Structures are given as structure tokens and as C-alpha cells.
Amino acid sequence: MPAADPSPSGSPHAGRPASKKPKRAGLLLVLVVLAVAAMLGLGTWQVQRLAWKTDLIGQRAASLAADPVALPVFGPAATPDELAEWSFRRVRMTGRFLHDKELYQAAKSLNGNSGYHILTPFERTGLPGGAAQTVLVSRGWVPLDHKDPATRAAGQIPGEVTVTGIARVPGTNAWVVPDNRPSENFWFTIDTKVMGDFVDETLAPVYVEADATPVPGDLPKGGQTRSELPNDHLQYAITWYALAISLIVIYVVYRRRH
């Protein structure tokens, strides 16, 4: 007499596919939980970034609205934190422009016209204790056909002057920005060390962007500082939270159908 078949279908392997379903369902649940946790974490991180950026924007706005203060003399031992405290602060300083050592930075004006930013070393005078320092000043924008100083001679102010503007700390070069071309005196980014070597001056580790105070001949045009900070963190946070909720809904619908 033949032995009884142990499975309902008569095959010893018939029950195996069904036994895999709980394992797949469990794995799917784990993956969904991990994905939702990651999305919620990214959303929360963006909320934290939103608070940080909002505070930074407020600090910058307050600095730009304040009255100009004397720019301190920065020694070679100045730390990044000390320099950062002066970033985007309104400052003033007295001295004379070294016009024969002009540098030319590729730039566009506020209305999008191509031209140059005129960068001129500024030898400070009247510093306490007989200190000396030369600061690079981004005097402002000129059109392409006014690169030659002879075409804007009225703006080459001689003698001692007082400059007011925005203190800036040179940043690291972005990968999309071309390399500077010192041999041509053509610059894309400000590097006070390399520029100082080029003009044979020891330049301060900060530079100043001149404000919109008019100059004779109306060139260079100051007030070219871009101080706006993008703040898209709220949109990013909403996007991550929405993706997490969507994934939960999709999972619930899937489970109900299966």
C-alpha cells in the first residue's frame, strides 16, 4: 500500500512558496522603516539648517545696517574665527590708493553687463602705534572699454582718502570657477596671498568692497557687494517629510492589496 502524501497537493515542495511570503513581507517592512527614518532625519536636519540660516541672515542684515567702524589691523597670526567675525561688517579706513598696482577681476555689474572689478591695494595711514598695513580694496565695476586707467583718470583719486565699505574674507574657490591668470593680471577669485606676491605687497587677510559712495567721473562704480543668502531649507524639509508620508501611504495600500 503506497505511503500517504504529506502535502495537500501531493508534492513535498508545494508549501515552500507560501513560507517565503512572511520573510519578504518582513524584509519589505524593514526597508520601508529605514527609508522613512532616513527621510524624517533629513527633514529634521533641514529644519535645523533653517534656524541656523535664519539667524545668519539676521546677523548679516544687522551688520550691514550698522554704522561703519574702523577696520582693525590683522596680524599674520589672525585665526579664521577672528577673520570671520569681520565678514560682511561695514568698515572705514584712511590711507592712499596704490593705483599703479591695480588688479582686474572678471565681473558683471548689478544689471548684468560684462566688465571688471577694479582691485587696488590701499596703504593705510594714521594707524595706532605706527602700525602699517595694506588692504586690497575692490573699488567697484567698470565696463570692458574702461579697463585702461587712462579712460577713467578722474577716478584715480590721489593722496589721502577715507574709504567706507564692506569687509570680506576670501573664500575657497568653487570648482566651477576658472583658475586665476596672474601672468595676465586677470582674476576670477580673490586670493590675497597670490595677489600680494603679484603686486609686491603684503596684503591683509581680509579685503574691503567699497560702498556706493560716488567717485569723480563715476567710475569705478562701488556698491557691488552681493550679500543675499539663499534660504530654501523650509522647502527641502517639507519635501523630505512629504516623501516619508507618501512612502508610508504607498506601503499601507500595498499591504492591504496583498
PDB file of C-alpha atoms in Angstrom:
ATOM      1  CA  MET A   1       0.000   0.000   0.000  1.00  0.00           C
ATOM      2  CA  PRO A   2       1.519   3.372  -1.039  1.00  0.00           C
ATOM      3  CA  ALA A   3       2.598   5.815   1.678  1.00  0.00           C
ATOM      4  CA  ALA A   4       0.356   8.814   2.362  1.00  0.00           C
ATOM      5  CA  ASP A   5       1.335  12.057   0.661  1.00  0.00           C
ATOM      6  CA  PRO A   6       2.467  14.515   3.416  1.00  0.00           C
ATOM      7  CA  SER A   7       1.414  17.631   1.441  1.00  0.00           C
ATOM      8  CA  PRO A   8      -2.086  18.646   0.337  1.00  0.00           C
ATOM      9  CA  SER A   9      -1.048  18.847  -3.291  1.00  0.00           C
ATOM     10  CA  GLY A  10       0.781  15.586  -3.331  1.00  0.00           C
ATOM     11  CA  SER A  11       4.216  17.311  -3.709  1.00  0.00           C
ATOM     12  CA  PRO A  12       6.689  17.768  -0.834  1.00  0.00           C
ATOM     13  CA  HIS A  13       7.684  21.230  -2.268  1.00  0.00           C
ATOM     14  CA  ALA A  14       4.186  22.689  -2.674  1.00  0.00           C
ATOM     15  CA  GLY A  15       4.194  24.621   0.609  1.00  0.00           C
ATOM     16  CA  ARG A  16       7.568  26.406   0.180  1.00  0.00           C
ATOM     17  CA  PRO A  17       6.499  29.486  -1.862  1.00  0.00           C
ATOM     18  CA  ALA A  18       3.911  30.340   0.769  1.00  0.00           C
ATOM     19  CA  SER A  19       6.542  30.104   3.517  1.00  0.00           C
ATOM     20  CA  LYS A  20       8.656  32.779   1.771  1.00  0.00           C
ATOM     21  CA  LYS A  21       5.895  35.385   1.827  1.00  0.00           C
ATOM     22  CA  PRO A  22       6.285  36.315   5.510  1.00  0.00           C
ATOM     23  CA  LYS A  23      10.035  36.711   5.023  1.00  0.00           C
ATOM     24  CA  ARG A  24       9.541  39.014   2.015  1.00  0.00           C
ATOM     25  CA  ALA A  25       6.910  40.995   3.854  1.00  0.00           C
ATOM     26  CA  GLY A  26       9.217  41.371   6.828  1.00  0.00           C
ATOM     27  CA  LEU A  27      12.122  42.489   4.642  1.00  0.00           C
ATOM     28  CA  LEU A  28       9.893  44.995   2.863  1.00  0.00           C
ATOM     29  CA  LEU A  29       8.722  46.401   6.189  1.00  0.00           C
ATOM     30  CA  VAL A  30      12.324  46.813   7.371  1.00  0.00           C
ATOM     31  CA  LEU A  31      13.287  48.626   4.179  1.00  0.00           C
ATOM     32  CA  VAL A  32      10.290  50.955   4.424  1.00  0.00           C
ATOM     33  CA  VAL A  33      11.020  51.723   8.088  1.00  0.00           C
ATOM     34  CA  LEU A  34      14.670  52.505   7.282  1.00  0.00           C
ATOM     35  CA  ALA A  35      13.719  54.707   4.321  1.00  0.00           C
ATOM     36  CA  VAL A  36      11.087  56.610   6.321  1.00  0.00           C
ATOM     37  CA  ALA A  37      13.531  57.097   9.211  1.00  0.00           C
ATOM     38  CA  ALA A  38      16.157  58.463   6.801  1.00  0.00           C
ATOM     39  CA  MET A  39      13.665  60.872   5.210  1.00  0.00           C
ATOM     40  CA  LEU A  40      12.426  62.100   8.591  1.00  0.00           C
ATOM     41  CA  GLY A  41      16.039  62.551   9.692  1.00  0.00           C
ATOM     42  CA  LEU A  42      16.845  64.600   6.587  1.00  0.00           C
ATOM     43  CA  GLY A  43      13.724  66.696   7.084  1.00  0.00           C
ATOM     44  CA  THR A  44      14.654  67.410  10.692  1.00  0.00           C
ATOM     45  CA  TRP A  45      18.204  68.309   9.644  1.00  0.00           C
ATOM     46  CA  GLN A  46      16.781  70.819   7.162  1.00  0.00           C
ATOM     47  CA  VAL A  47      14.647  72.356   9.928  1.00  0.00           C
ATOM     48  CA  GLN A  48      17.811  72.800  11.991  1.00  0.00           C
ATOM     49  CA  ARG A  49      19.559  74.334   8.981  1.00  0.00           C
ATOM     50  CA  LEU A  50      16.601  76.672   8.541  1.00  0.00           C
ATOM     51  CA  ALA A  51      17.055  78.009  12.078  1.00  0.00           C
ATOM     52  CA  TRP A  52      20.806  78.423  11.529  1.00  0.00           C
ATOM     53  CA  LYS A  53      20.379  80.197   8.179  1.00  0.00           C
ATOM     54  CA  THR A  54      17.643  82.493   9.505  1.00  0.00           C
ATOM     55  CA  ASP A  55      19.913  83.535  12.363  1.00  0.00           C
ATOM     56  CA  LEU A  56      22.831  84.102   9.972  1.00  0.00           C
ATOM     57  CA  ILE A  57      20.706  86.257   7.670  1.00  0.00           C
ATOM     58  CA  GLY A  58      19.594  88.332  10.651  1.00  0.00           C
ATOM     59  CA  GLN A  59      23.175  88.811  11.836  1.00  0.00           C
ATOM     60  CA  ARG A  60      24.326  89.854   8.363  1.00  0.00           C
ATOM     61  CA  ALA A  61      21.466  92.304   7.956  1.00  0.00           C
ATOM     62  CA  ALA A  62      22.278  93.884  11.326  1.00  0.00           C
ATOM     63  CA  SER A  63      25.973  94.180  10.407  1.00  0.00           C
ATOM     64  CA  LEU A  64      25.200  95.827   7.087  1.00  0.00           C
ATOM     65  CA  ALA A  65      22.789  98.268   8.714  1.00  0.00           C
ATOM     66  CA  ALA A  66      25.257  99.379  11.403  1.00  0.00           C
ATOM     67  CA  ASP A  67      27.474 102.451  11.163  1.00  0.00           C
ATOM     68  CA  PRO A  68      30.977 101.830   9.756  1.00  0.00           C
ATOM     69  CA  VAL A  69      33.706 101.073  12.291  1.00  0.00           C
ATOM     70  CA  ALA A  70      37.475 101.233  11.923  1.00  0.00           C
ATOM     71  CA  LEU A  71      38.903  98.104  10.362  1.00  0.00           C
ATOM     72  CA  PRO A  72      41.413  96.564  12.785  1.00  0.00           C
ATOM     73  CA  VAL A  73      44.972  95.710  11.830  1.00  0.00           C
ATOM     74  CA  PHE A  74      45.193  91.960  11.242  1.00  0.00           C
ATOM     75  CA  GLY A  75      48.484  90.294  12.065  1.00  0.00           C
ATOM     76  CA  PRO A  76      49.849  87.137  10.445  1.00  0.00           C
ATOM     77  CA  ALA A  77      48.581  85.086  13.392  1.00  0.00           C
ATOM     78  CA  ALA A  78      44.935  86.088  12.880  1.00  0.00           C
ATOM     79  CA  THR A  79      42.753  82.979  13.143  1.00  0.00           C
ATOM     80  CA  PRO A  80      39.902  82.070  10.779  1.00  0.00           C
ATOM     81  CA  ASP A  81      37.423  82.720  13.593  1.00  0.00           C
ATOM     82  CA  GLU A  82      38.830  86.214  14.182  1.00  0.00           C
ATOM     83  CA  LEU A  83      38.590  86.989  10.482  1.00  0.00           C
ATOM     84  CA  ALA A  84      35.075  85.570  10.221  1.00  0.00           C
ATOM     85  CA  GLU A  85      33.880  87.984  12.897  1.00  0.00           C
ATOM     86  CA  TRP A  86      34.533  90.821  10.436  1.00  0.00           C
ATOM     87  CA  SER A  87      32.938  89.252   7.406  1.00  0.00           C
ATOM     88  CA  PHE A  88      30.182  91.491   5.969  1.00  0.00           C
ATOM     89  CA  ARG A  89      30.730  94.255   8.514  1.00  0.00           C
ATOM     90  CA  ARG A  90      30.682  97.894   7.453  1.00  0.00           C
ATOM     91  CA  VAL A  91      34.124  99.391   7.946  1.00  0.00           C
ATOM     92  CA  ARG A  92      36.129 102.523   7.237  1.00  0.00           C
ATOM     93  CA  MET A  93      39.837 103.188   6.830  1.00  0.00           C
ATOM     94  CA  THR A  94      42.100 106.055   5.829  1.00  0.00           C
ATOM     95  CA  GLY A  95      45.084 105.887   3.508  1.00  0.00           C
ATOM     96  CA  ARG A  96      46.053 106.171  -0.135  1.00  0.00           C
ATOM     97  CA  PHE A  97      45.413 104.023  -3.181  1.00  0.00           C
ATOM     98  CA  LEU A  98      48.369 102.448  -4.961  1.00  0.00           C
ATOM     99  CA  HIS A  99      46.841 102.972  -8.392  1.00  0.00           C
ATOM    100  CA  ASP A 100      49.906 101.721 -10.235  1.00  0.00           C
ATOM    101  CA  LYS A 101      49.226  98.264  -8.765  1.00  0.00           C
ATOM    102  CA  GLU A 102      45.650  97.789  -9.965  1.00  0.00           C
ATOM    103  CA  LEU A 103      44.301  94.278 -10.437  1.00  0.00           C
ATOM    104  CA  TYR A 104      41.426  93.292 -12.715  1.00  0.00           C
ATOM    105  CA  GLN A 105      38.749  90.776 -11.772  1.00  0.00           C
ATOM    106  CA  ALA A 106      36.242  89.474 -14.299  1.00  0.00           C
ATOM    107  CA  ALA A 107      32.808  90.641 -13.201  1.00  0.00           C
ATOM    108  CA  LYS A 108      29.318  91.662 -14.147  1.00  0.00           C
ATOM    109  CA  SER A 109      27.557  94.749 -12.867  1.00  0.00           C
ATOM    110  CA  LEU A 110      24.295  94.629 -10.943  1.00  0.00           C
ATOM    111  CA  ASN A 111      22.368  94.892 -14.226  1.00  0.00           C
ATOM    112  CA  GLY A 112      24.313  92.071 -15.873  1.00  0.00           C
ATOM    113  CA  ASN A 113      26.762  93.960 -18.099  1.00  0.00           C
ATOM    114  CA  SER A 114      30.219  92.442 -18.500  1.00  0.00           C
ATOM    115  CA  GLY A 115      33.229  94.311 -17.222  1.00  0.00           C
ATOM    116  CA  TYR A 116      35.848  94.272 -14.494  1.00  0.00           C
ATOM    117  CA  HIS A 117      36.065  94.894 -10.797  1.00  0.00           C
ATOM    118  CA  ILE A 118      38.982  97.204 -10.082  1.00  0.00           C
ATOM    119  CA  LEU A 119      41.048  95.840  -7.175  1.00  0.00           C
ATOM    120  CA  THR A 120      43.517  98.343  -5.754  1.00  0.00           C
ATOM    121  CA  PRO A 121      45.950  97.964  -2.830  1.00  0.00           C
ATOM    122  CA  PHE A 122      45.230 100.601  -0.176  1.00  0.00           C
ATOM    123  CA  GLU A 123      48.090 101.697   2.066  1.00  0.00           C
ATOM    124  CA  ARG A 124      46.576 102.645   5.402  1.00  0.00           C
ATOM    125  CA  THR A 125      47.763 105.723   7.333  1.00  0.00           C
ATOM    126  CA  GLY A 126      47.261 107.003  10.856  1.00  0.00           C
ATOM    127  CA  LEU A 127      47.211 103.561  12.439  1.00  0.00           C
ATOM    128  CA  PRO A 128      47.831 103.381  16.206  1.00  0.00           C
ATOM    129  CA  GLY A 129      51.356 102.647  17.372  1.00  0.00           C
ATOM    130  CA  GLY A 130      52.832 103.350  13.972  1.00  0.00           C
ATOM    131  CA  ALA A 131      51.394 100.116  12.577  1.00  0.00           C
ATOM    132  CA  ALA A 132      51.345  99.568   8.830  1.00  0.00           C
ATOM    133  CA  GLN A 133      49.035  97.530   6.672  1.00  0.00           C
ATOM    134  CA  THR A 134      47.951  97.381   3.056  1.00  0.00           C
ATOM    135  CA  VAL A 135      44.406  96.238   2.350  1.00  0.00           C
ATOM    136  CA  LEU A 136      43.056  95.220  -1.029  1.00  0.00           C
ATOM    137  CA  VAL A 137      40.008  97.309  -1.962  1.00  0.00           C
ATOM    138  CA  SER A 138      37.510  96.198  -4.568  1.00  0.00           C
ATOM    139  CA  ARG A 139      36.652  99.700  -5.739  1.00  0.00           C
ATOM    140  CA  GLY A 140      33.783  98.670  -7.988  1.00  0.00           C
ATOM    141  CA  TRP A 141      32.785  97.873 -11.548  1.00  0.00           C
ATOM    142  CA  VAL A 142      33.926  99.373 -14.854  1.00  0.00           C
ATOM    143  CA  PRO A 143      32.784  98.396 -18.376  1.00  0.00           C
ATOM    144  CA  LEU A 144      35.130  96.480 -20.635  1.00  0.00           C
ATOM    145  CA  ASP A 145      36.173  99.584 -22.558  1.00  0.00           C
ATOM    146  CA  HIS A 146      37.233 101.365 -19.355  1.00  0.00           C
ATOM    147  CA  LYS A 147      39.754  98.846 -18.105  1.00  0.00           C
ATOM    148  CA  ASP A 148      42.580 101.215 -19.016  1.00  0.00           C
ATOM    149  CA  PRO A 149      43.018 103.698 -16.120  1.00  0.00           C
ATOM    150  CA  ALA A 150      43.593 106.481 -18.662  1.00  0.00           C
ATOM    151  CA  THR A 151      39.926 106.208 -19.686  1.00  0.00           C
ATOM    152  CA  ARG A 152      38.801 106.949 -16.109  1.00  0.00           C
ATOM    153  CA  ALA A 153      41.572 109.227 -14.903  1.00  0.00           C
ATOM    154  CA  ALA A 154      39.223 111.321 -12.745  1.00  0.00           C
ATOM    155  CA  GLY A 155      38.504 108.273 -10.596  1.00  0.00           C
ATOM    156  CA  GLN A 156      42.173 107.640  -9.831  1.00  0.00           C
ATOM    157  CA  ILE A 157      41.947 109.654  -6.621  1.00  0.00           C
ATOM    158  CA  PRO A 158      45.374 110.843  -5.395  1.00  0.00           C
ATOM    159  CA  GLY A 159      46.507 111.490  -1.850  1.00  0.00           C
ATOM    160  CA  GLU A 160      44.925 110.503   1.439  1.00  0.00           C
ATOM    161  CA  VAL A 161      41.267 109.453   1.362  1.00  0.00           C
ATOM    162  CA  THR A 162      38.805 107.669   3.627  1.00  0.00           C
ATOM    163  CA  VAL A 163      37.188 104.534   2.242  1.00  0.00           C
ATOM    164  CA  THR A 164      33.970 103.013   3.565  1.00  0.00           C
ATOM    165  CA  GLY A 165      32.755  99.609   2.520  1.00  0.00           C
ATOM    166  CA  ILE A 166      32.086  96.004   3.451  1.00  0.00           C
ATOM    167  CA  ALA A 167      34.818  93.795   4.915  1.00  0.00           C
ATOM    168  CA  ARG A 168      35.089  90.411   3.236  1.00  0.00           C
ATOM    169  CA  VAL A 169      37.082  87.258   3.898  1.00  0.00           C
ATOM    170  CA  PRO A 170      38.335  85.474   0.765  1.00  0.00           C
ATOM    171  CA  GLY A 171      36.613  82.136   0.358  1.00  0.00           C
ATOM    172  CA  THR A 172      37.696  78.852  -1.135  1.00  0.00           C
ATOM    173  CA  ASN A 173      37.394  78.626  -4.892  1.00  0.00           C
ATOM    174  CA  ALA A 174      34.362  76.834  -6.246  1.00  0.00           C
ATOM    175  CA  TRP A 175      35.120  74.058  -8.717  1.00  0.00           C
ATOM    176  CA  VAL A 176      33.093  75.785 -11.454  1.00  0.00           C
ATOM    177  CA  VAL A 177      35.224  78.960 -11.282  1.00  0.00           C
ATOM    178  CA  PRO A 178      38.181  79.124 -13.719  1.00  0.00           C
ATOM    179  CA  ASP A 179      41.695  79.440 -12.362  1.00  0.00           C
ATOM    180  CA  ASN A 180      43.216  82.875 -11.900  1.00  0.00           C
ATOM    181  CA  ARG A 181      45.696  84.004 -14.547  1.00  0.00           C
ATOM    182  CA  PRO A 182      48.287  86.077 -12.654  1.00  0.00           C
ATOM    183  CA  SER A 183      50.599  86.336 -15.663  1.00  0.00           C
ATOM    184  CA  GLU A 184      47.839  88.324 -17.416  1.00  0.00           C
ATOM    185  CA  ASN A 185      46.700  90.221 -14.322  1.00  0.00           C
ATOM    186  CA  PHE A 186      43.306  88.620 -14.861  1.00  0.00           C
ATOM    187  CA  TRP A 187      41.496  87.195 -11.848  1.00  0.00           C
ATOM    188  CA  PHE A 188      38.308  85.293 -11.195  1.00  0.00           C
ATOM    189  CA  THR A 189      38.583  84.953  -7.421  1.00  0.00           C
ATOM    190  CA  ILE A 190      40.352  86.976  -4.758  1.00  0.00           C
ATOM    191  CA  ASP A 191      43.451  85.401  -3.238  1.00  0.00           C
ATOM    192  CA  THR A 192      45.227  87.994  -1.088  1.00  0.00           C
ATOM    193  CA  LYS A 193      48.395  85.911  -0.782  1.00  0.00           C
ATOM    194  CA  VAL A 194      48.908  85.376  -4.518  1.00  0.00           C
ATOM    195  CA  MET A 195      47.744  88.879  -5.377  1.00  0.00           C
ATOM    196  CA  GLY A 196      50.083  90.333  -2.762  1.00  0.00           C
ATOM    197  CA  ASP A 197      53.009  88.492  -4.316  1.00  0.00           C
ATOM    198  CA  PHE A 198      51.963  89.760  -7.744  1.00  0.00           C
ATOM    199  CA  VAL A 199      51.970  93.438  -6.679  1.00  0.00           C
ATOM    200  CA  ASP A 200      54.911  93.020  -4.267  1.00  0.00           C
ATOM    201  CA  GLU A 201      52.819  93.936  -1.222  1.00  0.00           C
ATOM    202  CA  THR A 202      51.894  92.072   1.959  1.00  0.00           C
ATOM    203  CA  LEU A 203      48.118  92.287   1.835  1.00  0.00           C
ATOM    204  CA  ALA A 204      45.823  91.930   4.837  1.00  0.00           C
ATOM    205  CA  PRO A 205      43.930  88.598   5.005  1.00  0.00           C
ATOM    206  CA  VAL A 206      40.658  90.476   4.517  1.00  0.00           C
ATOM    207  CA  TYR A 207      39.660  92.822   1.718  1.00  0.00           C
ATOM    208  CA  VAL A 208      37.101  95.608   1.502  1.00  0.00           C
ATOM    209  CA  GLU A 209      34.389  96.104  -1.103  1.00  0.00           C
ATOM    210  CA  ALA A 210      33.835  99.833  -1.480  1.00  0.00           C
ATOM    211  CA  ASP A 211      30.297 101.082  -0.963  1.00  0.00           C
ATOM    212  CA  ALA A 212      28.309 103.180  -3.427  1.00  0.00           C
ATOM    213  CA  THR A 213      29.890 106.498  -2.400  1.00  0.00           C
ATOM    214  CA  PRO A 214      30.318 108.351  -5.756  1.00  0.00           C
ATOM    215  CA  VAL A 215      33.828 108.914  -7.093  1.00  0.00           C
ATOM    216  CA  PRO A 216      34.928 111.575  -9.607  1.00  0.00           C
ATOM    217  CA  GLY A 217      33.995 110.507 -13.125  1.00  0.00           C
ATOM    218  CA  ASP A 218      31.555 107.925 -11.676  1.00  0.00           C
ATOM    219  CA  LEU A 219      33.993 105.063 -12.294  1.00  0.00           C
ATOM    220  CA  PRO A 220      34.578 102.605 -10.744  1.00  0.00           C
ATOM    221  CA  LYS A 221      31.000 102.075  -9.561  1.00  0.00           C
ATOM    222  CA  GLY A 222      31.076 100.869  -5.956  1.00  0.00           C
ATOM    223  CA  GLY A 223      28.335  99.143  -4.016  1.00  0.00           C
ATOM    224  CA  GLN A 224      28.671  95.839  -5.861  1.00  0.00           C
ATOM    225  CA  THR A 225      28.523  93.620  -2.749  1.00  0.00           C
ATOM    226  CA  ARG A 226      26.231  90.611  -3.050  1.00  0.00           C
ATOM    227  CA  SER A 227      25.005  89.939   0.460  1.00  0.00           C
ATOM    228  CA  GLU A 228      21.929  87.800  -0.203  1.00  0.00           C
ATOM    229  CA  LEU A 229      21.887  84.296   1.223  1.00  0.00           C
ATOM    230  CA  PRO A 230      19.649  81.595  -0.273  1.00  0.00           C
ATOM    231  CA  ASN A 231      17.319  80.064   2.286  1.00  0.00           C
ATOM    232  CA  ASP A 232      15.496  77.080   0.778  1.00  0.00           C
ATOM    233  CA  HIS A 233      15.687  74.836   3.828  1.00  0.00           C
ATOM    234  CA  LEU A 234      11.956  75.039   4.601  1.00  0.00           C
ATOM    235  CA  GLN A 235      11.083  73.760   1.124  1.00  0.00           C
ATOM    236  CA  TYR A 236      13.650  70.978   1.489  1.00  0.00           C
ATOM    237  CA  ALA A 237      12.234  69.985   4.894  1.00  0.00           C
ATOM    238  CA  ILE A 238       8.672  69.883   3.552  1.00  0.00           C
ATOM    239  CA  THR A 239       9.836  67.785   0.603  1.00  0.00           C
ATOM    240  CA  TRP A 240      11.512  65.165   2.818  1.00  0.00           C
ATOM    241  CA  TYR A 241       8.563  64.956   5.206  1.00  0.00           C
ATOM    242  CA  ALA A 242       6.147  64.670   2.274  1.00  0.00           C
ATOM    243  CA  LEU A 243       8.207  61.848   0.772  1.00  0.00           C
ATOM    244  CA  ALA A 244       8.160  59.998   4.105  1.00  0.00           C
ATOM    245  CA  ILE A 245       4.372  60.329   4.370  1.00  0.00           C
ATOM    246  CA  SER A 246       3.937  59.244   0.738  1.00  0.00           C
ATOM    247  CA  LEU A 247       6.044  56.146   1.295  1.00  0.00           C
ATOM    248  CA  ILE A 248       4.002  55.188   4.355  1.00  0.00           C
ATOM    249  CA  VAL A 249       0.751  55.587   2.402  1.00  0.00           C
ATOM    250  CA  ILE A 250       2.102  53.535  -0.503  1.00  0.00           C
ATOM    251  CA  TYR A 251       3.186  50.767   1.871  1.00  0.00           C
ATOM    252  CA  VAL A 252      -0.178  50.657   3.638  1.00  0.00           C
ATOM    253  CA  VAL A 253      -2.066  50.480   0.331  1.00  0.00           C
ATOM    254  CA  TYR A 254       0.262  47.748  -0.890  1.00  0.00           C
ATOM    255  CA  ARG A 255      -0.246  45.637   2.248  1.00  0.00           C
ATOM    256  CA  ARG A 256      -3.996  45.930   2.053  1.00  0.00           C
ATOM    257  CA  ARG A 257      -3.978  44.718  -1.540  1.00  0.00           C
ATOM    258  CA  HIS A 258      -1.721  41.787  -0.726  1.00  0.00           C
TER     259      HIS A 258
END
